[in-house]
Short mmCIF file of C-alpha atoms and ligand atoms in Angstrom, two decimals:
data_model
loop_
_atom_site.label_atom_id
_atom_site.label_comp_id
_atom_site.label_asym_id
_atom_site.label_seq_id
_atom_site.Cartn_x
_atom_site.Cartn_y
_atom_site.Cartn_z
CA MET A 221 -63.81 171.78 83.49
CA LYS A 222 -62.14 170.56 80.34
CA GLU A 223 -59.94 168.02 82.11
CA TYR A 224 -62.91 166.05 83.27
CA LYS A 225 -64.48 165.62 79.87
CA ALA A 226 -63.76 161.95 79.22
CA TRP A 227 -64.74 161.06 82.72
CA GLU A 228 -67.98 162.99 82.52
CA GLN A 229 -68.79 161.48 79.18
CA GLU A 230 -68.32 158.08 80.61
CA LYS A 231 -70.59 158.85 83.49
CA LYS A 232 -73.29 159.49 80.92
CA LEU A 233 -72.33 156.59 78.71
CA ILE A 234 -72.35 153.80 81.27
CA PRO A 235 -76.05 154.02 82.20
CA VAL A 236 -76.98 154.16 78.51
CA MET A 237 -74.92 151.08 77.75
CA ILE A 238 -76.18 149.06 80.68
CA LYS A 239 -79.75 149.99 79.85
CA LYS A 240 -79.28 148.88 76.26
CA TYR A 241 -77.80 145.62 77.43
CA CYS A 242 -80.60 144.95 79.90
CA GLN A 243 -83.28 145.76 77.33
CA GLY A 244 -81.69 143.49 74.76
CA LYS A 245 -80.53 140.62 76.93
CA HIS A 246 -82.91 140.59 79.85
CA ARG A 247 -85.94 142.04 78.04
CA GLN A 248 -86.50 144.59 80.77
CA LYS A 249 -87.97 148.02 80.22
CA ASP A 250 -86.09 149.43 83.14
CA LEU A 251 -83.00 147.94 84.66
CA CYS A 252 -83.38 144.57 86.35
CA PRO A 253 -81.92 144.31 89.87
CA GLU A 254 -78.75 142.67 88.56
CA CYS A 255 -78.07 145.41 86.04
CA GLN A 256 -78.99 148.10 88.54
CA GLU A 257 -76.38 146.68 90.86
CA LEU A 258 -73.81 146.72 88.08
CA LEU A 259 -74.65 150.32 87.26
CA ASP A 260 -74.37 151.39 90.88
CA TYR A 261 -71.05 149.64 91.12
CA ALA A 262 -69.73 151.11 87.87
CA LEU A 263 -70.67 154.64 88.91
CA PHE A 264 -69.15 154.10 92.31
CA ARG A 265 -65.87 152.95 90.76
CA LEU A 266 -65.96 155.85 88.35
CA GLU A 267 -66.33 158.23 91.25
CA LYS A 268 -63.30 156.69 92.92
CA CYS A 269 -61.19 156.50 89.78
CA PRO A 270 -57.68 157.83 90.31
CA PHE A 271 -57.42 158.63 86.60
CA LYS A 272 -60.39 160.97 86.68
CA VAL A 273 -58.28 163.94 85.62
CA ASP A 274 -56.35 162.08 82.95
CA LYS A 275 -58.55 162.12 79.90
CA LYS A 276 -56.43 159.55 78.13
CA PHE A 277 -57.87 156.88 80.34
CA CYS A 278 -61.31 155.51 79.83
CA SER A 279 -63.46 152.61 80.96
CA PHE A 280 -60.84 150.19 79.79
CA CYS A 281 -58.44 150.97 82.57
CA LYS A 282 -61.18 151.19 85.13
CA ILE A 283 -62.35 147.72 84.27
CA HIS A 284 -59.15 146.48 85.81
CA CYS A 285 -60.05 147.79 89.22
CA TYR A 286 -63.49 146.14 89.17
CA LYS A 287 -64.21 143.10 91.32
CA PRO A 288 -63.85 139.95 89.18
CA ASP A 289 -67.58 139.21 88.93
CA MET A 290 -68.37 142.83 88.05
CA GLN A 291 -65.52 142.80 85.56
CA VAL A 292 -67.12 139.90 83.73
CA LYS A 293 -70.49 141.64 83.68
CA ILE A 294 -69.26 145.02 82.48
CA LYS A 295 -67.26 143.36 79.72
CA GLU A 296 -70.42 141.60 78.58
CA VAL A 297 -72.25 144.92 78.58
CA MET A 298 -69.56 146.61 76.51
CA LYS A 299 -69.38 143.75 74.06
CA TYR A 300 -73.13 143.87 73.62
CA ALA A 301 -73.81 147.60 73.76
CA GLY A 302 -70.59 148.86 72.18
CA PRO A 303 -71.39 148.11 68.53
CA ARG A 304 -75.02 149.18 69.03
CA MET A 305 -73.93 152.55 70.36
CA LEU A 306 -72.65 153.35 66.90
CA PHE A 307 -76.22 153.77 65.72
CA SER A 308 -77.79 155.63 68.58
CA HIS A 309 -74.80 157.70 69.72
CA PRO A 310 -72.35 157.75 66.79
CA VAL A 311 -70.10 160.55 67.98
CA PHE A 312 -70.02 159.24 71.49
CA ALA A 313 -69.22 155.73 70.39
CA ILE A 314 -66.56 156.59 67.86
CA LYS A 315 -64.73 158.71 70.36
CA HIS A 316 -64.99 156.01 72.94
CA VAL A 317 -63.77 153.26 70.63
CA GLY A 318 -60.90 155.48 69.55
CA GLN A 319 -59.86 155.94 73.14
CA MET A 320 -60.12 152.25 73.80
CA LEU A 321 -58.03 151.35 70.80
CA SER A 322 -55.28 153.78 71.63
CA TYR A 323 -55.24 152.49 75.17
CA LYS A 324 -55.02 148.92 73.92
CA ARG A 325 -52.18 149.86 71.60
CA LYS A 326 -50.40 151.47 74.50
CA LEU A 327 -50.84 148.33 76.58
CA LYS A 328 -49.44 146.23 73.76
CA LYS A 329 -46.43 148.49 73.41
CA GLU A 330 -45.74 148.37 77.11
CA GLY A 331 -46.21 144.63 77.13
CA LYS A 332 -43.59 144.27 74.43
CA LYS A 333 -41.15 146.39 76.35
CA HIS A 334 -41.38 144.06 79.32
CA ALA A 335 -41.28 140.88 77.29
ZN1 LIG B 189 -80.62 143.28 83.24
#
């Protein structure tokens, strides 16, 4: 299922990122209840994502359909774990960052069109 690649990658990436964040920030070996809740929520949203088949979209777009409090938390996780992913999962992270940047650029372009 080639079309699902980005989505499937993300499904693997999110638990890794949240775990990294929890280990670093909350000093937990396994996920603390708060981070577990965030992970459950993130995976639930991912499952429901309407852009599942469109590999151009990544976590960045999905963040926008998160509840506000979860949105804040997942952004924290990405800010914290994102740069650290470069060391443990270089290929993963570079791909992911590339997708994020192109999505951001696209948003900027579209924003300009409307402005
Ligand atoms: Zn935690």
